[in-house]
mmCIF file of C-alpha atoms and ligand atoms in Angstrom:
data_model
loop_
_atom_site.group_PDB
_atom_site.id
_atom_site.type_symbol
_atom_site.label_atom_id
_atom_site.label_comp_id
_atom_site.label_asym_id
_atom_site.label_seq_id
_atom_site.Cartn_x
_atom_site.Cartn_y
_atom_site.Cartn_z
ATOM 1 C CA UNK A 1 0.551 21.441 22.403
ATOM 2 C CA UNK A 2 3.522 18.958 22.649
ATOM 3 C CA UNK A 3 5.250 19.052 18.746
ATOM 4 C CA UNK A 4 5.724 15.442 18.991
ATOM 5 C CA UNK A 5 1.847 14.753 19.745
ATOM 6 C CA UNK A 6 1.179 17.515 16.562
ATOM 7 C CA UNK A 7 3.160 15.852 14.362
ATOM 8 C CA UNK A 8 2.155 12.550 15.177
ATOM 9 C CA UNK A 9 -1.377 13.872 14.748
ATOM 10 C CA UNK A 10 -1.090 15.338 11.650
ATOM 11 C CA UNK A 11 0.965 12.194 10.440
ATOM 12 C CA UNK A 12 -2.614 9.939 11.284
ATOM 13 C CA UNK A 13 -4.671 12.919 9.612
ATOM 14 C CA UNK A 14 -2.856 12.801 6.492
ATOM 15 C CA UNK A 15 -2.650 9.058 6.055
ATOM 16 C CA UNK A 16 -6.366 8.642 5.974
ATOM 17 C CA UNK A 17 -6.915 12.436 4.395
ATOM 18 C CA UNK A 18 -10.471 11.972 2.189
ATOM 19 C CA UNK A 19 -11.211 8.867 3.729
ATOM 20 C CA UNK A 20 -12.122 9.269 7.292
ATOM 21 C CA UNK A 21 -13.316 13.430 6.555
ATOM 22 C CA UNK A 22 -10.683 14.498 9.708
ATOM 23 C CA UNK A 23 -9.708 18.010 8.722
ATOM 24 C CA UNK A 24 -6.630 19.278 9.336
ATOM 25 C CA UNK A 25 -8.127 21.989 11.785
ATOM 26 C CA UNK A 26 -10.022 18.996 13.900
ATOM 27 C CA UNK A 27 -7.020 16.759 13.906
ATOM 28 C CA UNK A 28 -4.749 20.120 15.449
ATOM 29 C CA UNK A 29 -7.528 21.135 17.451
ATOM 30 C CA UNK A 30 -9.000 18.396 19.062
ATOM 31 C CA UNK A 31 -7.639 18.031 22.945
ATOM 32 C CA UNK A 32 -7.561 14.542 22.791
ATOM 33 C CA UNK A 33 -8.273 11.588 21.116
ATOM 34 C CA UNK A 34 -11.276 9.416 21.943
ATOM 35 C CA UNK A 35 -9.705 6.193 22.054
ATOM 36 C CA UNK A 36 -6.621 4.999 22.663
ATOM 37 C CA UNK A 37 -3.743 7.020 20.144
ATOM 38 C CA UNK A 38 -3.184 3.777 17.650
ATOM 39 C CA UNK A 39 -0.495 4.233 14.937
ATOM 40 C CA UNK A 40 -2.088 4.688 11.478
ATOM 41 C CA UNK A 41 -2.850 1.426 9.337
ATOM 42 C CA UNK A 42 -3.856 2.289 6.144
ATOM 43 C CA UNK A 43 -1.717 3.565 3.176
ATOM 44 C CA UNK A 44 -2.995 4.538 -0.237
ATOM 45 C CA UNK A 45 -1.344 4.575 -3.563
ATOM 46 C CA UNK A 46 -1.750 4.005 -6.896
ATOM 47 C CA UNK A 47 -0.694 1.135 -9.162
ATOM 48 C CA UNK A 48 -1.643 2.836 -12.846
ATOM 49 C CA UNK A 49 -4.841 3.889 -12.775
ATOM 50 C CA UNK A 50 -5.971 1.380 -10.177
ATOM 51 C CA UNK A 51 -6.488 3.362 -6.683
ATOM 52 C CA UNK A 52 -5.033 0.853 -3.900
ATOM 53 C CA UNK A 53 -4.287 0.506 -0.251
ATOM 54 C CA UNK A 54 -2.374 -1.217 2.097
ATOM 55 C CA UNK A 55 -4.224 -1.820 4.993
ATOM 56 C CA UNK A 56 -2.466 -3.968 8.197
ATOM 57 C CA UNK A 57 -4.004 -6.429 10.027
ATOM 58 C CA UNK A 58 -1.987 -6.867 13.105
ATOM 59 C CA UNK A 59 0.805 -6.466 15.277
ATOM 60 C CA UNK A 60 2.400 -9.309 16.311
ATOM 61 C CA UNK A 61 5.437 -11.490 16.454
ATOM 62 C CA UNK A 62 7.221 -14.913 17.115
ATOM 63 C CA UNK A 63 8.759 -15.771 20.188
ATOM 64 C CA UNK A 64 10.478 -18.374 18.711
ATOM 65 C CA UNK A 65 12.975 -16.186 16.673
ATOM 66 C CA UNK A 66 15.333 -17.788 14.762
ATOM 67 C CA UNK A 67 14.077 -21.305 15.899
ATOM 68 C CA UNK A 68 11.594 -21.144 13.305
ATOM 69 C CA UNK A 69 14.242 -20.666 10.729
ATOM 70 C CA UNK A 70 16.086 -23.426 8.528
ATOM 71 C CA UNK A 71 18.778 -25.068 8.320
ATOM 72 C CA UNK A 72 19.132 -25.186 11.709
ATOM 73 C CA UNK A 73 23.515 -25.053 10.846
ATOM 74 C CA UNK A 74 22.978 -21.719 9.451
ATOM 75 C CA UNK A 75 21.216 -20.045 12.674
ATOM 76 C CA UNK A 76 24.378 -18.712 13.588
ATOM 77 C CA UNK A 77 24.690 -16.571 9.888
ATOM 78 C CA UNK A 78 21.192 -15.566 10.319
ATOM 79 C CA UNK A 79 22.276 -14.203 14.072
ATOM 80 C CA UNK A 80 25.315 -12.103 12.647
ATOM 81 C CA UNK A 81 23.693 -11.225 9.588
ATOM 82 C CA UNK A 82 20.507 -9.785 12.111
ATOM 83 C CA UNK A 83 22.911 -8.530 14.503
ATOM 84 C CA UNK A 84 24.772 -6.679 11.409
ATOM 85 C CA UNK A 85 21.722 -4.584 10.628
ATOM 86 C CA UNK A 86 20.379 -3.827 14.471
ATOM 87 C CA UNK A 87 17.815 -6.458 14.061
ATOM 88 C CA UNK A 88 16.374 -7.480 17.477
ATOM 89 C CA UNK A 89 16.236 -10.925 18.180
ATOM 90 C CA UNK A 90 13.845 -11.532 20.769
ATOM 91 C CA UNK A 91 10.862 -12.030 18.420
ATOM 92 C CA UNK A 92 10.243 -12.237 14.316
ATOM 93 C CA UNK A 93 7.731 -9.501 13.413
ATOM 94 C CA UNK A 94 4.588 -10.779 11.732
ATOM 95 C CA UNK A 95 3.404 -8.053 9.744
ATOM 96 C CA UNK A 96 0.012 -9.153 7.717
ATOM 97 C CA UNK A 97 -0.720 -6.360 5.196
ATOM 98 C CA UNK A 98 -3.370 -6.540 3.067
ATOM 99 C CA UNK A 99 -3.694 -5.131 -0.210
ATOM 100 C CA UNK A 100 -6.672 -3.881 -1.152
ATOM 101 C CA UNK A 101 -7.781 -2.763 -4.748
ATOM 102 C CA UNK A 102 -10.404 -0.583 -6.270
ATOM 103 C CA UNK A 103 -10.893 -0.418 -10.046
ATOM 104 C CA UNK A 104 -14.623 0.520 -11.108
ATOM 105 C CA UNK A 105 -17.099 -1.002 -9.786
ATOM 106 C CA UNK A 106 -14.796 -3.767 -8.462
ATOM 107 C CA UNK A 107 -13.178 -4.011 -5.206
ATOM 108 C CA UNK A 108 -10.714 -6.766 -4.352
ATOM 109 C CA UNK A 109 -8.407 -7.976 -1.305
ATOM 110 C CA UNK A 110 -5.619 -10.207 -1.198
ATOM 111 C CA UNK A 111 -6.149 -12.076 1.264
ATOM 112 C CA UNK A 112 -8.083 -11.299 4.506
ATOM 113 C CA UNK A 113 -6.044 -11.473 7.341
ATOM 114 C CA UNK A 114 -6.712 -13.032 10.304
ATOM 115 C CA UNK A 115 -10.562 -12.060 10.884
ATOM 116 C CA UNK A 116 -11.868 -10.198 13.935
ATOM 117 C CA UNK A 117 -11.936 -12.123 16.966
ATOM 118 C CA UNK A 118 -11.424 -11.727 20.982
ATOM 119 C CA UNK A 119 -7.400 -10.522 20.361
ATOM 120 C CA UNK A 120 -7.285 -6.683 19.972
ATOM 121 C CA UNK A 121 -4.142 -6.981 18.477
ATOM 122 C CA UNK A 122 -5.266 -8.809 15.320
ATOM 123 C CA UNK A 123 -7.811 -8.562 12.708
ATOM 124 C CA UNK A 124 -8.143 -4.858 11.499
ATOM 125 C CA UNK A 125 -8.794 -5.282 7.842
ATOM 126 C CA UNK A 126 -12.652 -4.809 8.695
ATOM 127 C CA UNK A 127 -11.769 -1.508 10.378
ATOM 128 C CA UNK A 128 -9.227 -0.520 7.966
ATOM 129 C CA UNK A 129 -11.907 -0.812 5.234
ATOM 130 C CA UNK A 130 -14.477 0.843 6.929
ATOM 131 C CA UNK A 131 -11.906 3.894 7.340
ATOM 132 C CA UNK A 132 -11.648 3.917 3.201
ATOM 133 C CA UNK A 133 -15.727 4.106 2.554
ATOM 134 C CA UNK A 134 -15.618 -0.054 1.649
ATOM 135 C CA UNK A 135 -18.457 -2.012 2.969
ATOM 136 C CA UNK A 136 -18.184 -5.644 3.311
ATOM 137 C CA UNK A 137 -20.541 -5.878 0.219
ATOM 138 C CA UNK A 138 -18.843 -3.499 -1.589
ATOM 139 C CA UNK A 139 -16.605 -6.190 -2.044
ATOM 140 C CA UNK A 140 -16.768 -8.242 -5.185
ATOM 141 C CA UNK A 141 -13.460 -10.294 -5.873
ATOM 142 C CA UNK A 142 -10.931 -12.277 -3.091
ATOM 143 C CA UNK A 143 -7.533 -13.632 -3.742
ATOM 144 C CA UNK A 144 -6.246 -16.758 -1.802
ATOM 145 C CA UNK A 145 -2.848 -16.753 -1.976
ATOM 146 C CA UNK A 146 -2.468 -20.202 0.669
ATOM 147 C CA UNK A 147 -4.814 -21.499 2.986
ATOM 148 C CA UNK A 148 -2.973 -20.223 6.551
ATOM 149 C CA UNK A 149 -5.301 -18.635 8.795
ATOM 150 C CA UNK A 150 -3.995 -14.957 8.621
ATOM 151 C CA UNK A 151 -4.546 -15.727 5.003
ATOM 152 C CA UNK A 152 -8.024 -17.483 4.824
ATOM 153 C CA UNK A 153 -10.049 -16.757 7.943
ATOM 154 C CA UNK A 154 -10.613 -13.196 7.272
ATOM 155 C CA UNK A 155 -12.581 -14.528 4.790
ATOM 156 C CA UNK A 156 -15.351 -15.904 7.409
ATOM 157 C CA UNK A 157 -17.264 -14.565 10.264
ATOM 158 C CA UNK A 158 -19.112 -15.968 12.307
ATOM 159 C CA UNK A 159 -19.936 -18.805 10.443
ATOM 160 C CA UNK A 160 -20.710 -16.801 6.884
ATOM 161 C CA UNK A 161 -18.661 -15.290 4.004
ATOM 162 C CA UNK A 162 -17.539 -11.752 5.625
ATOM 163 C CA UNK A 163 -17.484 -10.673 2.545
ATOM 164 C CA UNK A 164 -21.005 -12.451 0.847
ATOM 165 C CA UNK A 165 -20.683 -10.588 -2.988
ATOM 166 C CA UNK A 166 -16.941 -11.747 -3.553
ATOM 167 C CA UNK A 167 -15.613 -14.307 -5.922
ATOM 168 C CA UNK A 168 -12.650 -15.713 -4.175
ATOM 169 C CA UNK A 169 -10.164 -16.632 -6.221
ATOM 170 C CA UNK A 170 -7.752 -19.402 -5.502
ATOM 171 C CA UNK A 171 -5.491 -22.109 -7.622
ATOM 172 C CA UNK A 172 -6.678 -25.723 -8.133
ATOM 173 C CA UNK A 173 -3.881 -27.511 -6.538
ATOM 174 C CA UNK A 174 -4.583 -25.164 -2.981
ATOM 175 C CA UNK A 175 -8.258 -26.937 -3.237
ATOM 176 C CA UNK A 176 -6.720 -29.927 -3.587
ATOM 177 C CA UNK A 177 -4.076 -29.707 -0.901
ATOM 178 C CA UNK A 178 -6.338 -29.379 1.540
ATOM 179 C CA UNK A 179 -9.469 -31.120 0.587
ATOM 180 C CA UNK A 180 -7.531 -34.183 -0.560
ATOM 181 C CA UNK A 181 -7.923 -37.226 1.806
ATOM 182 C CA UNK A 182 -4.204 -37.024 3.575
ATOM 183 C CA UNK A 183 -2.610 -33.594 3.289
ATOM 184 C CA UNK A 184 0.741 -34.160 3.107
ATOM 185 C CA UNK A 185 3.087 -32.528 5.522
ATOM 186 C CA UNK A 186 5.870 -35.265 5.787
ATOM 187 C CA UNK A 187 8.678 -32.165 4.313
ATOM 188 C CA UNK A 188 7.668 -29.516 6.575
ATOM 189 C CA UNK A 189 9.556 -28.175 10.202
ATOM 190 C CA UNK A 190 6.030 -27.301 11.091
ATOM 191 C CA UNK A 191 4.787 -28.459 15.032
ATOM 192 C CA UNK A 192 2.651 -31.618 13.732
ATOM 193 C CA UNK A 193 0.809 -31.523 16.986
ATOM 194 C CA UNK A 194 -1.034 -28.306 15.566
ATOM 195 C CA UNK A 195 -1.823 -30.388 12.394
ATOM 196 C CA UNK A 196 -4.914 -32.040 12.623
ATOM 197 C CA UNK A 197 -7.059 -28.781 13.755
ATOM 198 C CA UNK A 198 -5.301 -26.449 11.246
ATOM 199 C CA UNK A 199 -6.617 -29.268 8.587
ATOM 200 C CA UNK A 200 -10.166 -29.545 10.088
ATOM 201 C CA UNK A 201 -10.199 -25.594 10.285
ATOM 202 C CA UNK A 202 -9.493 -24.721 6.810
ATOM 203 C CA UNK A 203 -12.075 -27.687 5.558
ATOM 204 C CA UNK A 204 -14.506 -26.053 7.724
ATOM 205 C CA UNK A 205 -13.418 -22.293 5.775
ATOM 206 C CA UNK A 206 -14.161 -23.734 2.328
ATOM 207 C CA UNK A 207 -17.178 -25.325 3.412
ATOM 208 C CA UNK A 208 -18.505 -21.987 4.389
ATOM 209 C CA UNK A 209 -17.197 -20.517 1.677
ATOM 210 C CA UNK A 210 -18.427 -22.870 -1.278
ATOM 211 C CA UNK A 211 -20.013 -20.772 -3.140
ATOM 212 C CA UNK A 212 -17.999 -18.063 -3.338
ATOM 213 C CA UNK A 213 -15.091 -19.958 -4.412
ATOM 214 C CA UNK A 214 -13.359 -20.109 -7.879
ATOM 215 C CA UNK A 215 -10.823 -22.350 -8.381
ATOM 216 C CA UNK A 216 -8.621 -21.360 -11.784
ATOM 217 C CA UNK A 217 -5.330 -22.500 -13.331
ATOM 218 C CA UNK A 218 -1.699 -21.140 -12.974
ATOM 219 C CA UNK A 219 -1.766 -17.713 -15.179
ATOM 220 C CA UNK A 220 -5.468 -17.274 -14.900
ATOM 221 C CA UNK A 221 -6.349 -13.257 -15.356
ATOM 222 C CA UNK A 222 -9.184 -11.888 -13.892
ATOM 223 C CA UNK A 223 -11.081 -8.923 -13.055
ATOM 224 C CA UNK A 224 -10.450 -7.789 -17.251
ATOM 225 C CA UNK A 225 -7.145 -8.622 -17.356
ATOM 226 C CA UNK A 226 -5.625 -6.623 -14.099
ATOM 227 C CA UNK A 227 -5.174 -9.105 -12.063
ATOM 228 C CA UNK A 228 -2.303 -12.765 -12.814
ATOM 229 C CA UNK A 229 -2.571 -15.293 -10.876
ATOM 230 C CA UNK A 230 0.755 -17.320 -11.029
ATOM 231 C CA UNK A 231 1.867 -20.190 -8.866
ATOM 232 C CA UNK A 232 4.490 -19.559 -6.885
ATOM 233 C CA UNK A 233 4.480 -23.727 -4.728
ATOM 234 C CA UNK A 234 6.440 -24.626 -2.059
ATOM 235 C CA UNK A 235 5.336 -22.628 0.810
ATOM 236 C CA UNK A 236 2.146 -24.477 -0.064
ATOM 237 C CA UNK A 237 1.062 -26.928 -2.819
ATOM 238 C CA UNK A 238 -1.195 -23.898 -4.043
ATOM 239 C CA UNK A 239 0.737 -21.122 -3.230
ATOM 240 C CA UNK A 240 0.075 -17.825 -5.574
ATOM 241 C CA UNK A 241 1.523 -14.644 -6.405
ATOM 242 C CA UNK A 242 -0.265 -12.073 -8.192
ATOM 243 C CA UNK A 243 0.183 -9.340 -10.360
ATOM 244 C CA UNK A 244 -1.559 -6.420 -10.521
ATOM 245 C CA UNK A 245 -1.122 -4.591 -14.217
ATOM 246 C CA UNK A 246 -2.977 -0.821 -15.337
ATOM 247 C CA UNK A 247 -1.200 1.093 -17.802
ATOM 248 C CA UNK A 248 1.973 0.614 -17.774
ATOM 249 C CA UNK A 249 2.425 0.032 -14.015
ATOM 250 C CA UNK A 250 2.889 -3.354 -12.476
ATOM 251 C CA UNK A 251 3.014 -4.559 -8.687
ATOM 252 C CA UNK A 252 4.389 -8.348 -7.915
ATOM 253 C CA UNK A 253 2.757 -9.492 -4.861
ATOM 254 C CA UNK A 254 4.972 -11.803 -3.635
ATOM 255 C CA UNK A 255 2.622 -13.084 -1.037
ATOM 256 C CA UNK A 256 4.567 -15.863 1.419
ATOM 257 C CA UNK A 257 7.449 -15.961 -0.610
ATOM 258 C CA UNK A 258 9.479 -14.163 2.344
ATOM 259 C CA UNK A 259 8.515 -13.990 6.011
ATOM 260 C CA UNK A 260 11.226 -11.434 6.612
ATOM 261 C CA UNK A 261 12.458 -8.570 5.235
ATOM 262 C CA UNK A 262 16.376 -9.172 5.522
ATOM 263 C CA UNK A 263 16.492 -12.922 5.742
ATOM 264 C CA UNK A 264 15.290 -14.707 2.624
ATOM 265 C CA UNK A 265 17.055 -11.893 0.775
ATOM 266 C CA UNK A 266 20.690 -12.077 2.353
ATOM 267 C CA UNK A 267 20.125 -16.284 1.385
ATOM 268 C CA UNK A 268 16.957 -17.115 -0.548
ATOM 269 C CA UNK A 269 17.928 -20.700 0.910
ATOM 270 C CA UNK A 270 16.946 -19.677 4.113
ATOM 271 C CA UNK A 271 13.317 -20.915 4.828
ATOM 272 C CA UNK A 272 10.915 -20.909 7.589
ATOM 273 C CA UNK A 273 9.196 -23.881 9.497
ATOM 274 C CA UNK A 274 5.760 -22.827 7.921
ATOM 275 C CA UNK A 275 6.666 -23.887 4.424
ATOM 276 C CA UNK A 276 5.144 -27.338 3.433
ATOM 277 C CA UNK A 277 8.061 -27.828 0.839
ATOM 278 C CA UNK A 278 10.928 -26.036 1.781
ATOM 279 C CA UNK A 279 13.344 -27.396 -0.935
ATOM 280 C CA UNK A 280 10.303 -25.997 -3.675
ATOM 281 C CA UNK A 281 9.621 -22.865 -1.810
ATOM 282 C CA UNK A 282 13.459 -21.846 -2.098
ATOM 283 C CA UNK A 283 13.466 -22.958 -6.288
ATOM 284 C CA UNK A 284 10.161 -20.589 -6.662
ATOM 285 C CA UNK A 285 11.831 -17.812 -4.410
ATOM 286 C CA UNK A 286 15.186 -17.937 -6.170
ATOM 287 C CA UNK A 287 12.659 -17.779 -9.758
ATOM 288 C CA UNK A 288 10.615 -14.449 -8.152
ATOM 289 C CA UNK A 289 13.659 -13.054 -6.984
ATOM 290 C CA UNK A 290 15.944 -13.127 -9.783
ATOM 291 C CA UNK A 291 12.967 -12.282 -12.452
ATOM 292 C CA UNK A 292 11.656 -8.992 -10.103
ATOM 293 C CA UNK A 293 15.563 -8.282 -9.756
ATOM 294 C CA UNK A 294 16.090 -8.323 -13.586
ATOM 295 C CA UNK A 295 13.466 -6.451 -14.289
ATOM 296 C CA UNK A 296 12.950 -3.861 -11.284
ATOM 297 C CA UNK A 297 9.457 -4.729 -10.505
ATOM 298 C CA UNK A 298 7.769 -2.930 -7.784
ATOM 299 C CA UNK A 299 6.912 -5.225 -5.433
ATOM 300 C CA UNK A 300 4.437 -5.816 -2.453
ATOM 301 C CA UNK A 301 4.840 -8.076 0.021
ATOM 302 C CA UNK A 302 2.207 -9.626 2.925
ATOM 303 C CA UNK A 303 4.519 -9.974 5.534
ATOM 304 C CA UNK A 304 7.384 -7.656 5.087
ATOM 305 C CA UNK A 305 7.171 -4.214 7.038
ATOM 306 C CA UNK A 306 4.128 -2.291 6.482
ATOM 307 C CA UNK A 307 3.245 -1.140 4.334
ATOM 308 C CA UNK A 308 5.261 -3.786 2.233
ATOM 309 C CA UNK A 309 6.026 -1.974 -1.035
ATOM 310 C CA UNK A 310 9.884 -2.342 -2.464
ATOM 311 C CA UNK A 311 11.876 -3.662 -4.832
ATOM 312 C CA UNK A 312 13.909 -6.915 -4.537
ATOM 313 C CA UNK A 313 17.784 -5.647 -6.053
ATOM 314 C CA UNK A 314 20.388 -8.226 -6.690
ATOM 315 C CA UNK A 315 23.061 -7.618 -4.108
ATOM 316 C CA UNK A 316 25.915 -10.027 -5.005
ATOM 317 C CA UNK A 317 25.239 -13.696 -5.189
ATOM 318 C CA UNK A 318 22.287 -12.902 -2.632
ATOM 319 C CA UNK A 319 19.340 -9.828 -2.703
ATOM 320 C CA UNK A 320 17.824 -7.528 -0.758
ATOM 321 C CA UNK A 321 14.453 -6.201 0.221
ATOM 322 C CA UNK A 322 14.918 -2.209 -0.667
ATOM 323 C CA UNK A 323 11.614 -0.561 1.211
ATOM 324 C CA UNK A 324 9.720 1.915 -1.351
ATOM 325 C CA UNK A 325 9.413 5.144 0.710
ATOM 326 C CA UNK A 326 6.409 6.745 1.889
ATOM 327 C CA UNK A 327 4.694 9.634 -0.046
ATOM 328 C CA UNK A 328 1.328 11.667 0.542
ATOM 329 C CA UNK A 329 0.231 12.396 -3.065
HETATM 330 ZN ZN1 ZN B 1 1.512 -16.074 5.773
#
């Protein structure tokens, strides 16, 4: 057998080890995979005595590199600062990871990713959970962090909740963004043209979701105290961290406060065309950054590299993203 194919084998096996029953001896024995080899997308750990995972929901990127970053007179710092590090800059990676806790009887994502549709590169979350034992039902609490659609629409399918026994929690002003009568997007770099659909899409999610939706205040805990919910506006009017506390072990989830793992730490001014406020977004970056800085807190992040657990260090007047390395036990 070709070491590289063992290893890489045995690396899948491990990763989901318990959850998917593969052995050892059927993952080294086995000729060859059923269906297509696909790298592994779901990482456990353990924040206290809260089991979680960190399961990814795509693999994709922008095209548009750097023209989706802002100010447009600092595209040529971004470039050297990318280039400095071996960046490529033919795309932005998109990573969507979604964190996933269990604690009891309760079960609870952040965020849902894009949802399944006709794209096989997108919306794994249901397949990812399925690989860790969790039904759709099984579920019983949702955060919103924004309403974006690798955010929200994992949260419907086909027309109904996809996940029907979950509270989703999400902060008044996000409700109110976009239900209000003129969202305002007069301060974002966003394409406008893509405007009036993204509006009528996400009206359309909350409708569907009604009932299952709880709208609470800025430091709101839930789910007996575990889980914060703090705003963190800018990227949206409603944008939320959260964080996650058992014992004494903490994990920030920084949600859209960074789109890329060197960029809005090497200048926290730095800001993509997706934020609705991008003057705001930087103030409540600069805040997260300098607090989880201060105070070492691990972090996890949505779209940094899978599977998006670090620390944000002070480097300097700027910071950077330092990646938490991987471990089996
Ligand atoms: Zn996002």
């Amino acid at each position: 057998m070709d070491p590289t194919d063992l290893s890489r084998r045995g690396f899948v096996g491990t990763a989901l080890a318990g959850i998917a029953a593969l052995t050892a001896k059927s993952s080294a024995q086995d000729a060859a995979p059923a269906k297509p080899f696909r790298d592994p997308f779901v990482y456990r750990f353990k924040i206290g005595e809260v089991e979680a995972f960190s399961i990814s929901d795509c693999d994709l990127g922008f095209r548009e590199g750097l023209d989706l970053m802002w100010p447009v007179e600092d595209r040529p710092k971004m470039k050297a600062e990318m280039e400095r590090h071996g960046e490529r800059l033919d795309t932005l990676p998109l990573y969507v990871n979604v964190l996933v806790i269990r604690s009891g009887k309760d079960v609870a994502l952040f965020d849902a990713g894009f949802g399944k549709g006709n794209n096989p590169k997108m919306g794994w979350l249901q397949d990812g959970l399925a690989a860790v034992g969790i039904s759709p039902d099984q579920v019983t609490a949702g955060f919103l962090s924004h309403a974006h659609s690798d955010h929200l629409n994992g949260f419907v399918q086909e027309g109904k909740p996809a996940f029907p026994n979950a509270k989703i929690y999400l902060l008044e002003a996000e409700l109110a963004f976009w239900r209000g009568e003129n969202p305002d997007f007069s301060k974002s770099k966003r394409n406008k043209e893509q405007l009036p659909g993204m509006i009528k899409q996400v009206r359309s999610h909350f409708d569907t979701l009604q009932a299952n939706l709880v709208p609470v205040k800025d430091g709101a805990e839930v789910l007996g105290g575990i889980v914060r919910i703090e705003a963190a506006p800018g990227h949206t009017d409603g944008h939320a961290c959260f964080r996650v506390r058992s014992g004494n072990d903490e994990l920030l989830h920084l949600m859209d406060l960074a789109h890329h793992h060197l960029l809005m730490f090497a200048d926290p001014n730095w800001t993509i065309a997706f934020d609705h406020d991008p003057v705001t977004a930087v103030v409540t970056r600069r805040k997260f950054w300098k607090d989880a800085g201060d105070k070492r807190t691990r972090c996890y992040a949505f779209h940094l590299p899978w599977p998006g657990l670090g620390h944000v260090l002070p480097d300097g007047d700027a910071y950077r993203w330092w990646a938490e390395r991987w471990a089996w036990s």
